PDB file of N, CA, C and O in Angstrom:
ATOM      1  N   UNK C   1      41.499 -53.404 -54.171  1.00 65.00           N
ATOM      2  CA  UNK C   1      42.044 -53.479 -52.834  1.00 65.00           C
ATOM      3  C   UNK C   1      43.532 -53.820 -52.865  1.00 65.00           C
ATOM      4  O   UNK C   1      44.315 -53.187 -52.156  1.00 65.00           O
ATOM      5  N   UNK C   2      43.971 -54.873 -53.724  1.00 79.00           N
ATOM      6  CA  UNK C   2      45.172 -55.212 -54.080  1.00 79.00           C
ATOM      7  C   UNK C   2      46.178 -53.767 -54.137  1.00 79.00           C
ATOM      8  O   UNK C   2      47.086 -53.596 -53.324  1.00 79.00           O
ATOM      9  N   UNK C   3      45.914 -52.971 -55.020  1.00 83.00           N
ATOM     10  CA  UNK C   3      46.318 -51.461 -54.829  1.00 83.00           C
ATOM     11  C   UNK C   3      46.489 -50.954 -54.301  1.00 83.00           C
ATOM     12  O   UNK C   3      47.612 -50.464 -54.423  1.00 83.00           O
ATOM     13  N   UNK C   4      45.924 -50.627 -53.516  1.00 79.00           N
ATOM     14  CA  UNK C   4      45.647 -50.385 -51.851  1.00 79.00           C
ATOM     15  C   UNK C   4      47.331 -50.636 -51.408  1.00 79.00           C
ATOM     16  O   UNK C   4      48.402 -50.035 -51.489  1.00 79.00           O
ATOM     17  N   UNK C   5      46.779 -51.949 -50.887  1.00 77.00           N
ATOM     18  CA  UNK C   5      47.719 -52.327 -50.132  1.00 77.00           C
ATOM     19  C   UNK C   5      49.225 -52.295 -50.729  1.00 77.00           C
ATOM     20  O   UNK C   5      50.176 -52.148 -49.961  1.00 77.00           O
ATOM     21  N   UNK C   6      49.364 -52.405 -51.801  1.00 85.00           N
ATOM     22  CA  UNK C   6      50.690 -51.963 -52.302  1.00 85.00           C
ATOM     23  C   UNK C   6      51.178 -50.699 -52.018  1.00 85.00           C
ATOM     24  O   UNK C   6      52.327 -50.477 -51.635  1.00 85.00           O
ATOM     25  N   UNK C   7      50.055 -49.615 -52.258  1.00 85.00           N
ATOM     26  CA  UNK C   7      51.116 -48.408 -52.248  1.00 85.00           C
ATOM     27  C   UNK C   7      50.518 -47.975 -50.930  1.00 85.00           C
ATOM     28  O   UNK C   7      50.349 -46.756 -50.963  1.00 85.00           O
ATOM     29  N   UNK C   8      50.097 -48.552 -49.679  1.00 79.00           N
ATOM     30  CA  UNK C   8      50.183 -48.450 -48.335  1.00 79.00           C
ATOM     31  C   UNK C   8      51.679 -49.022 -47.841  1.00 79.00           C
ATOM     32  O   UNK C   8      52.386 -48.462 -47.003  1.00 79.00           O
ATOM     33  N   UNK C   9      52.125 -50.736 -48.817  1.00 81.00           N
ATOM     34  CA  UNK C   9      52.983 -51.109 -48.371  1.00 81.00           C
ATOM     35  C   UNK C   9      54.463 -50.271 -48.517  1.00 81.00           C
ATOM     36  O   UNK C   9      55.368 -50.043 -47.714  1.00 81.00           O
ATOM     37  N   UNK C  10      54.262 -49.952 -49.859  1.00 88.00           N
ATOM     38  CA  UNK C  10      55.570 -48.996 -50.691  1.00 88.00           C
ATOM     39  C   UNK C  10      55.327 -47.929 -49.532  1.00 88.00           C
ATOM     40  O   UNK C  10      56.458 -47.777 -49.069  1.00 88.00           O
ATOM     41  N   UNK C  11      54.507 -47.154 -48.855  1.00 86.00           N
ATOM     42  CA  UNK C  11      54.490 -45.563 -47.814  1.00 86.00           C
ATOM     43  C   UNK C  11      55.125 -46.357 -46.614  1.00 86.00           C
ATOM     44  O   UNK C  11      55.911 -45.684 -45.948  1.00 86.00           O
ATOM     45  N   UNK C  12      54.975 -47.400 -46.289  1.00 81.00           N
ATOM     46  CA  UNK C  12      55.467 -48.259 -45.049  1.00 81.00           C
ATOM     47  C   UNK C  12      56.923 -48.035 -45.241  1.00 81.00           C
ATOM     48  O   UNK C  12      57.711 -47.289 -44.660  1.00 81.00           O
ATOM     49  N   UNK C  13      57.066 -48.877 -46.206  1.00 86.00           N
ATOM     50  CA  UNK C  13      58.523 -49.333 -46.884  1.00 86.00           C
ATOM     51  C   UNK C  13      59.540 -48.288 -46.848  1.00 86.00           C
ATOM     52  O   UNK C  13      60.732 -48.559 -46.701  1.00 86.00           O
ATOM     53  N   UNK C  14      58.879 -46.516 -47.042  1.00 90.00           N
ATOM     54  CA  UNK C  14      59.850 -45.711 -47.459  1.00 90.00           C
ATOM     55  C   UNK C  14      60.100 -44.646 -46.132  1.00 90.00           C
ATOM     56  O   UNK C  14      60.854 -43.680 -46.013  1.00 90.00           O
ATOM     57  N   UNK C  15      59.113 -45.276 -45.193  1.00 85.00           N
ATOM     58  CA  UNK C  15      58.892 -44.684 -44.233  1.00 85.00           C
ATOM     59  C   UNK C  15      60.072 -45.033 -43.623  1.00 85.00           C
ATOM     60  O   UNK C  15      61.026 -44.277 -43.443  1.00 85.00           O
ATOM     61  N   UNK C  16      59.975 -46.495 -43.225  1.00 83.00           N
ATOM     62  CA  UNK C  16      60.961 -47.221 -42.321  1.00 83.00           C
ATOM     63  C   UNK C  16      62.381 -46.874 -43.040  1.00 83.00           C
ATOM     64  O   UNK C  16      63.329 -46.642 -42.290  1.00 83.00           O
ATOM     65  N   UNK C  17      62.630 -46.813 -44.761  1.00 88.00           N
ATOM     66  CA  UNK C  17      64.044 -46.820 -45.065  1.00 88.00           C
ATOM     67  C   UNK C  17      64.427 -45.261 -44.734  1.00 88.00           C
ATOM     68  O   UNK C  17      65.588 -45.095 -44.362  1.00 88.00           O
ATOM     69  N   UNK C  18      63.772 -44.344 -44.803  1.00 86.00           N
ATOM     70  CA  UNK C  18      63.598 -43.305 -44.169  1.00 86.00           C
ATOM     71  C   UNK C  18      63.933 -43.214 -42.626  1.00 86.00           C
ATOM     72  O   UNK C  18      65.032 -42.704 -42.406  1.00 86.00           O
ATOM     73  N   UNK C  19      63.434 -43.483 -41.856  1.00 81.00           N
ATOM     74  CA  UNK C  19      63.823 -44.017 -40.235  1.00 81.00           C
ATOM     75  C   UNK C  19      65.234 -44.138 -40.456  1.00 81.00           C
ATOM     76  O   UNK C  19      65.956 -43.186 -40.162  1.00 81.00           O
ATOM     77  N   UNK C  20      65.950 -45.690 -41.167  1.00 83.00           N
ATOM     78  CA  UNK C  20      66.833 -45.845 -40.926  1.00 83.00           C
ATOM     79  C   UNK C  20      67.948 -44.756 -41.677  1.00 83.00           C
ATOM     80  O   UNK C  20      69.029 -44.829 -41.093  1.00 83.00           O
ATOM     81  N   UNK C  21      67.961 -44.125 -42.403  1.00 87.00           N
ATOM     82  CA  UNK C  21      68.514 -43.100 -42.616  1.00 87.00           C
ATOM     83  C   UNK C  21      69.060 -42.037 -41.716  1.00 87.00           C
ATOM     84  O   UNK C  21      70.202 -41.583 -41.650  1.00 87.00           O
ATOM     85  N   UNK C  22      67.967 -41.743 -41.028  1.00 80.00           N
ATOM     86  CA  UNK C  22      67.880 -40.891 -40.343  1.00 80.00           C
ATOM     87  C   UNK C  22      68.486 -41.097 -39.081  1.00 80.00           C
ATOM     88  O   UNK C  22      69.302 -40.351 -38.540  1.00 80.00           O
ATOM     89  N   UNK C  23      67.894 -42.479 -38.525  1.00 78.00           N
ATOM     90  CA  UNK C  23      69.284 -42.727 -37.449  1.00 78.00           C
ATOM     91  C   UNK C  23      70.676 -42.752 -37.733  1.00 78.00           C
ATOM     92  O   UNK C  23      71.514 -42.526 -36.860  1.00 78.00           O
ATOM     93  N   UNK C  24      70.937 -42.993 -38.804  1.00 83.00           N
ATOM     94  CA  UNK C  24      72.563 -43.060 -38.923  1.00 83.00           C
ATOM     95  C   UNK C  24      72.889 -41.670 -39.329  1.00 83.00           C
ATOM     96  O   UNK C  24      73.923 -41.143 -38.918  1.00 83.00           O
ATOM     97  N   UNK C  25      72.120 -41.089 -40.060  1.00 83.00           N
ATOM     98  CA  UNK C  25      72.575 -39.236 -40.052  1.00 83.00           C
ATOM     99  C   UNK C  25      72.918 -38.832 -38.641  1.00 83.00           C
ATOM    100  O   UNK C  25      74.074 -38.515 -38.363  1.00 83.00           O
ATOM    101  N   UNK C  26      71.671 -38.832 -37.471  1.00 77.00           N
ATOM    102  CA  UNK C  26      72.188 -38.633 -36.181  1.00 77.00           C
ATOM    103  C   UNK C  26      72.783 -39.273 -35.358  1.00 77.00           C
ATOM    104  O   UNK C  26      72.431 -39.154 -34.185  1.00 77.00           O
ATOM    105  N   UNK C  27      73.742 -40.051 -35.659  1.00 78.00           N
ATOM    106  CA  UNK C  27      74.310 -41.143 -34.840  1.00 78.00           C
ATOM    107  C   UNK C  27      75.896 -40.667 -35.005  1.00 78.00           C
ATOM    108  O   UNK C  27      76.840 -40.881 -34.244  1.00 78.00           O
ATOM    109  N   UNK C  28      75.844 -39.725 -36.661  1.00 83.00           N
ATOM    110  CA  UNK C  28      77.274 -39.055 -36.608  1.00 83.00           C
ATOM    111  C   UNK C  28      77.171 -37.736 -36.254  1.00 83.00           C
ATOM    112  O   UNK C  28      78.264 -37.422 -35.782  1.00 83.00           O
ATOM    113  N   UNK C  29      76.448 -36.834 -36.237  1.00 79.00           N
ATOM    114  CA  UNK C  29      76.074 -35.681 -35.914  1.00 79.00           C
ATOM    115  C   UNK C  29      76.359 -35.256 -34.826  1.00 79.00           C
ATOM    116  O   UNK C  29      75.526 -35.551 -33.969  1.00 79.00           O
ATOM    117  N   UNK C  30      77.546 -34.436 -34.341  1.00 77.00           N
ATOM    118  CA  UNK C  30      77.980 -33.797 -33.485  1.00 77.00           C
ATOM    119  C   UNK C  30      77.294 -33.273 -32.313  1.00 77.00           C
ATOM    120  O   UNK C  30      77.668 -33.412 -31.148  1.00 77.00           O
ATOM    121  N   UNK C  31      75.886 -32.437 -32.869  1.00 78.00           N
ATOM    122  CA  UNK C  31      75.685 -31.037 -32.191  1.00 78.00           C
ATOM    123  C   UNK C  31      74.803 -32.113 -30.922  1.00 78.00           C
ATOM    124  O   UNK C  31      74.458 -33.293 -30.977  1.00 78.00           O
ATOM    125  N   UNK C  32      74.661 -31.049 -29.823  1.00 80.00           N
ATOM    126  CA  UNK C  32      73.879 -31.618 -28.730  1.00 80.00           C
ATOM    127  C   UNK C  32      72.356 -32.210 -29.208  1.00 80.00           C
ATOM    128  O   UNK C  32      71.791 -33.157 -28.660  1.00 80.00           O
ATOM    129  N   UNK C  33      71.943 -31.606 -30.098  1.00 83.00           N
ATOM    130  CA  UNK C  33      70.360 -31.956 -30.221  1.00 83.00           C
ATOM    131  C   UNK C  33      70.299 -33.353 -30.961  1.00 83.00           C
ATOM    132  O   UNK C  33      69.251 -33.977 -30.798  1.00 83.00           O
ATOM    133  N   UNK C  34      71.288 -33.939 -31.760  1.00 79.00           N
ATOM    134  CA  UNK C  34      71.808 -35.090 -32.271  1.00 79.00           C
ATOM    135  C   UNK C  34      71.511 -36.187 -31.051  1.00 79.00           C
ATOM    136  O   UNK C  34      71.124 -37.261 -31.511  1.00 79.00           O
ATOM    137  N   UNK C  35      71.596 -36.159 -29.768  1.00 80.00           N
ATOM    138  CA  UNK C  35      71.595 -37.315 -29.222  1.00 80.00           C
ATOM    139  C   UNK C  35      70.156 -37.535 -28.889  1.00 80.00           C
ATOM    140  O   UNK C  35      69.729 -38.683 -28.762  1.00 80.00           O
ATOM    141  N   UNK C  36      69.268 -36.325 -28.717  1.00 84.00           N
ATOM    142  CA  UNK C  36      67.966 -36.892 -28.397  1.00 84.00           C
ATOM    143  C   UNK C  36      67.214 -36.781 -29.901  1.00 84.00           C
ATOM    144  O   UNK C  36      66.089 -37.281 -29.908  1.00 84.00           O
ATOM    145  N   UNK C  37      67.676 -36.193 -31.193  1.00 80.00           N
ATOM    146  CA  UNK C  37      67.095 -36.707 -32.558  1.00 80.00           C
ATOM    147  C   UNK C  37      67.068 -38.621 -32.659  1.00 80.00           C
ATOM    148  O   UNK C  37      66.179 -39.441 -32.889  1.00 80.00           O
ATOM    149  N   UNK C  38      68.500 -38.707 -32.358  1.00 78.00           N
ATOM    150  CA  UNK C  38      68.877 -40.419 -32.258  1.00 78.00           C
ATOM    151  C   UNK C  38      67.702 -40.993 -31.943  1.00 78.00           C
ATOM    152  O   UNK C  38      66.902 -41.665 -32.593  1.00 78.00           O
ATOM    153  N   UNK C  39      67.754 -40.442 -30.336  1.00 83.00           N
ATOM    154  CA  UNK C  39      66.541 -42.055 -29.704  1.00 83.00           C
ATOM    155  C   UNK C  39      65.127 -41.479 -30.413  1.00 83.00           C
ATOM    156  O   UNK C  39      64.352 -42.432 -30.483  1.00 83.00           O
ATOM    157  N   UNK C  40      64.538 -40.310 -30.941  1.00 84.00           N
ATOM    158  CA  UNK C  40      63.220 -40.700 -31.227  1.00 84.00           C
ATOM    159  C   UNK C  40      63.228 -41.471 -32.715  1.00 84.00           C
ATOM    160  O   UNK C  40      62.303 -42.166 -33.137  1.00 84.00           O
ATOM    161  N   UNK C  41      64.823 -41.112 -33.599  1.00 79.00           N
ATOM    162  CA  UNK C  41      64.838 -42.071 -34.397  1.00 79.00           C
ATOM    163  C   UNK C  41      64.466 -43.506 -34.309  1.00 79.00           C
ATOM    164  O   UNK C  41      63.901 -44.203 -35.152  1.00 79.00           O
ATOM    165  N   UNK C  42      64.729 -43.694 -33.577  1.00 82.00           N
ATOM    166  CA  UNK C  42      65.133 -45.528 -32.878  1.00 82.00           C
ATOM    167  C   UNK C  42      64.094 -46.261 -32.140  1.00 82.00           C
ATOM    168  O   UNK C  42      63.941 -47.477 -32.026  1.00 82.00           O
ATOM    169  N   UNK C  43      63.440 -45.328 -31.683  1.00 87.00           N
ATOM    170  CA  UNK C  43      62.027 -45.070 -31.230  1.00 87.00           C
ATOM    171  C   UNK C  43      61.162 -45.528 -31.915  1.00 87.00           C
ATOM    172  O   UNK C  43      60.449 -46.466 -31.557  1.00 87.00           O
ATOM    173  N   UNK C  44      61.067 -44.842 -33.202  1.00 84.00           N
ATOM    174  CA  UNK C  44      60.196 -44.930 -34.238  1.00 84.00           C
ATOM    175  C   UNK C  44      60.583 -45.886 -35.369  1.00 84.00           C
ATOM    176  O   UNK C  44      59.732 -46.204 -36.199  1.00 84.00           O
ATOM    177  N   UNK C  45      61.992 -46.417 -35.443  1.00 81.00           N
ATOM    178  CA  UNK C  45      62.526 -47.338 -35.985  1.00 81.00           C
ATOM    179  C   UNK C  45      61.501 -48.733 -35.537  1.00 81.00           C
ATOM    180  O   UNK C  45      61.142 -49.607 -36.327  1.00 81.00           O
ATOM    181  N   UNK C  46      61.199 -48.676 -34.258  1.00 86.00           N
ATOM    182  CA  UNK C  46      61.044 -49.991 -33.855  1.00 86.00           C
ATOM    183  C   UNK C  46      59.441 -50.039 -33.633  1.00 86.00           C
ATOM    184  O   UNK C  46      58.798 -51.082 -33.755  1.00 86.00           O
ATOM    185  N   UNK C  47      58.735 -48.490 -33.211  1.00 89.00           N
ATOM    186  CA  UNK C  47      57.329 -47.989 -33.590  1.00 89.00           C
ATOM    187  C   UNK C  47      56.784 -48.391 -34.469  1.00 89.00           C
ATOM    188  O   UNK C  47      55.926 -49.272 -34.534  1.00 89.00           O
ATOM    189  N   UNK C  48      57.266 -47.737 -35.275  1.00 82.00           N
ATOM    190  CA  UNK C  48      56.671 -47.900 -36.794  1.00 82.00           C
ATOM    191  C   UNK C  48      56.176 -49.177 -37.423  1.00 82.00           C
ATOM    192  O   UNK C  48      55.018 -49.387 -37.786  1.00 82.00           O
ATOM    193  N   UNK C  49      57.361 -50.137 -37.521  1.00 83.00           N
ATOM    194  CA  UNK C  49      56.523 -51.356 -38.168  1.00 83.00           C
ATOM    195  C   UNK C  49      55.870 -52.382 -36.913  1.00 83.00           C
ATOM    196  O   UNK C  49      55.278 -53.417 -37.216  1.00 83.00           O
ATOM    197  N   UNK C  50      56.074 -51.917 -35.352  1.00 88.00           N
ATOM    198  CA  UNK C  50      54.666 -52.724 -34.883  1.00 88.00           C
ATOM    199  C   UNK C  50      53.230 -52.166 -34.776  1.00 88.00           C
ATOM    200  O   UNK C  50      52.146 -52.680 -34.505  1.00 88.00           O
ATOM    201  N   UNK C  51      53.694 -50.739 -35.140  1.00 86.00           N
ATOM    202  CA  UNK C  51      51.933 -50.033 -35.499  1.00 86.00           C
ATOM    203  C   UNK C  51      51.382 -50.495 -37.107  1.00 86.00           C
ATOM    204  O   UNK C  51      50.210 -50.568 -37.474  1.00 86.00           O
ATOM    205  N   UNK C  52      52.479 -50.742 -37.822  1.00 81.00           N
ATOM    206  CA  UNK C  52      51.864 -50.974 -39.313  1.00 81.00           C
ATOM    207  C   UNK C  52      51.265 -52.779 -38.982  1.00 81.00           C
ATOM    208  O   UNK C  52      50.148 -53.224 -39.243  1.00 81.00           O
ATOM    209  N   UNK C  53      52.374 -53.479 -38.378  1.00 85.00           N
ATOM    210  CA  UNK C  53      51.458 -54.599 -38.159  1.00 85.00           C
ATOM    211  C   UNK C  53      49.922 -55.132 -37.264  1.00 85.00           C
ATOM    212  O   UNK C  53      49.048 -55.965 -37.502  1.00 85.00           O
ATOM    213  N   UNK C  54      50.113 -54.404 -36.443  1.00 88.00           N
ATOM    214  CA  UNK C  54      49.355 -54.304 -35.699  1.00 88.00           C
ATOM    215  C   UNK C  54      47.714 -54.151 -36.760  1.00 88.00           C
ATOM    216  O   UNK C  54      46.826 -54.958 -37.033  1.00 88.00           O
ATOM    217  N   UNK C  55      47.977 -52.552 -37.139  1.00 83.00           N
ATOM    218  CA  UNK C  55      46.920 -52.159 -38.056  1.00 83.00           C
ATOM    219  C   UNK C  55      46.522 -53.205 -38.886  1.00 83.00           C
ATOM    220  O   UNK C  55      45.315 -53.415 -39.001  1.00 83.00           O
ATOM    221  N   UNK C  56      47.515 -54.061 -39.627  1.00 82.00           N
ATOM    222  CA  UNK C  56      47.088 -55.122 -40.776  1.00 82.00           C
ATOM    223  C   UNK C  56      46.370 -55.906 -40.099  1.00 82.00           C
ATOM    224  O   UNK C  56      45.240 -56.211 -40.481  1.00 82.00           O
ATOM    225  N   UNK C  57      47.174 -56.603 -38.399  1.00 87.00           N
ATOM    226  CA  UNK C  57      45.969 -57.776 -37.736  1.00 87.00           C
ATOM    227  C   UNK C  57      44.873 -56.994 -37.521  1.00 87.00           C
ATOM    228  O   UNK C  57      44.347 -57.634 -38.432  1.00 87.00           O
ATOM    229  N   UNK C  58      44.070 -56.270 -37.212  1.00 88.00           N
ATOM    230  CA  UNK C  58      43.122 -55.536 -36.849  1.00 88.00           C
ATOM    231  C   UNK C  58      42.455 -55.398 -38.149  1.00 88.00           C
ATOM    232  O   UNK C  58      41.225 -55.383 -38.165  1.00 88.00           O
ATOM    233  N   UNK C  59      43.065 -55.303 -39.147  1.00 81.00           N
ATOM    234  CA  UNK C  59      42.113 -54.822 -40.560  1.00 81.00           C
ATOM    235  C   UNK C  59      41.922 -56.475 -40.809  1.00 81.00           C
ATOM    236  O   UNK C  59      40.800 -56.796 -41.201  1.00 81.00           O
ATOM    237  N   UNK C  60      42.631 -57.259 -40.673  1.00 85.00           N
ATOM    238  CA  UNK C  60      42.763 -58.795 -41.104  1.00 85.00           C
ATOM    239  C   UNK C  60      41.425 -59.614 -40.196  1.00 85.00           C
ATOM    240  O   UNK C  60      40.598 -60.436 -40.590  1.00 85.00           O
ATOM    241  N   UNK C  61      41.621 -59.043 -38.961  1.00 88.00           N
ATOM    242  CA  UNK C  61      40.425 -59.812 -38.078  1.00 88.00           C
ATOM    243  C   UNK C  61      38.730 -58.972 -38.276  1.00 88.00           C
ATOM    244  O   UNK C  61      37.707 -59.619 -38.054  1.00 88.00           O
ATOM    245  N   UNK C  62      38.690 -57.883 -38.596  1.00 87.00           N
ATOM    246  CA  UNK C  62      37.901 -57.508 -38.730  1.00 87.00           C
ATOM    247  C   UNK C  62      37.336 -57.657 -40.416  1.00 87.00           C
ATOM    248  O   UNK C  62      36.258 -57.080 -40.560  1.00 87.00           O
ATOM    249  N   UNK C  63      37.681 -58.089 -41.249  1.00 81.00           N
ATOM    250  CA  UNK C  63      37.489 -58.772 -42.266  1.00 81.00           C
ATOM    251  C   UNK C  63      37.016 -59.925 -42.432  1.00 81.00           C
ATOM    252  O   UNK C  63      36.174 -60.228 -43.277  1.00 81.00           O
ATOM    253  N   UNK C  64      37.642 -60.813 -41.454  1.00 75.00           N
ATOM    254  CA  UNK C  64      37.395 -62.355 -40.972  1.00 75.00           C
ATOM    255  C   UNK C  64      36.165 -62.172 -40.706  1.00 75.00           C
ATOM    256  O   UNK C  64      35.378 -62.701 -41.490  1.00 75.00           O
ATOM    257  N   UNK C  65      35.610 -61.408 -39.581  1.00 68.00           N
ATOM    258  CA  UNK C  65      34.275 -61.331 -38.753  1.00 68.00           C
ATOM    259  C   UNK C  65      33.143 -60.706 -39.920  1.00 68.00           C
ATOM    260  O   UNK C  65      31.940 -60.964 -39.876  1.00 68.00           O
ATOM    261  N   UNK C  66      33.722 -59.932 -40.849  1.00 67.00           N
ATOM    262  CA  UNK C  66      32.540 -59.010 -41.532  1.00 67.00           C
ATOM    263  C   UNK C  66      32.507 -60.895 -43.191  1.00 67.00           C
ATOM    264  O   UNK C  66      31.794 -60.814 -44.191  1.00 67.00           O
ATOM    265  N   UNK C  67      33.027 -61.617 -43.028  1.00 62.00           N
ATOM    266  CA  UNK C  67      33.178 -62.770 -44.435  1.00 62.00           C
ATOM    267  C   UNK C  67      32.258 -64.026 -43.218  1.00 62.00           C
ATOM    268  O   UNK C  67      31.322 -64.745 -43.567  1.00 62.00           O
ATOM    269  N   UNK C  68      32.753 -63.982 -42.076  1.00 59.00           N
ATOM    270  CA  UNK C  68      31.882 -64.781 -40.951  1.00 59.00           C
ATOM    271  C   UNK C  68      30.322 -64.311 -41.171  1.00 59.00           C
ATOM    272  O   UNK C  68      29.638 -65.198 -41.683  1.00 59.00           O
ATOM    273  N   UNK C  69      29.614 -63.061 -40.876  1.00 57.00           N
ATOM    274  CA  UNK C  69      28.706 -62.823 -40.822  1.00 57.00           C
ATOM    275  C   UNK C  69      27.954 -63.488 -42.220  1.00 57.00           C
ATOM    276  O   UNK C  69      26.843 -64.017 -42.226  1.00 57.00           O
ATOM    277  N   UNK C  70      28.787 -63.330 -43.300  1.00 56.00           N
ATOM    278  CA  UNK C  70      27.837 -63.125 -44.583  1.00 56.00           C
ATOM    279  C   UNK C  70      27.622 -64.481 -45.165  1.00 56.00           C
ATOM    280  O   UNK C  70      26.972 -64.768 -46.170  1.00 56.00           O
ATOM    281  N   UNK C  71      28.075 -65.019 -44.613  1.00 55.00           N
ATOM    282  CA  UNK C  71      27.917 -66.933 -45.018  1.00 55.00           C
ATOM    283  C   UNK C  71      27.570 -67.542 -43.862  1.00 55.00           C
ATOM    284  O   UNK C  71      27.984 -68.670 -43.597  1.00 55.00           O
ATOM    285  N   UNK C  72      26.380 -66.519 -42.658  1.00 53.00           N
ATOM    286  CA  UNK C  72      26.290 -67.412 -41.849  1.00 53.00           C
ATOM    287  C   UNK C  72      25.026 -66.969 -42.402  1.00 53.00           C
ATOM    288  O   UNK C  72      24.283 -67.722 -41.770  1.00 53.00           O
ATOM    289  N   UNK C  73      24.225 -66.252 -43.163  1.00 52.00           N
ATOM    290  CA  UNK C  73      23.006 -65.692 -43.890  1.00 52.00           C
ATOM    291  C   UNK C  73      22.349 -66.654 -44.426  1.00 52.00           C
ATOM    292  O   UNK C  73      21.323 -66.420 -45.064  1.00 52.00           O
TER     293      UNK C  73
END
């Protein structure tokens, strides 16, 4: 599981440095389609890691409840 979560964390990790890349590519970028590339950059800049956290509390509480059940046996 340890595994897991590493190279979930490393796809997180390269995702977001990715994001931020990408906003600053379109932040100099001239052409008209540059200003609405920006905000879904920025969008997803700020998306992204509250859906990845989110997912962890949800995998975290539902773990809790499935280690609750088995030591109440």
């Amino acid at each position: 599981m340890k595994k897991t979560k590493r190279i979930l964390a490393l796809i997180g990790a390269l995702l977001l440095a990715g994001m931020y890349i990408s906003t600053l590519i379109f932040a100099f970028i001239g052409s008209p389609a540059a200003v609405d590339l920006l905000k879904i950059s920025v969008a997803c800049t700020i998306f992204l890691p509250v859906l990845l956290y989110a997912c962890s509390l949800v995998y975290r509480l539902s773990r809790k409840d499935k280690d609750d059940d088995s030591s109440a046996q």
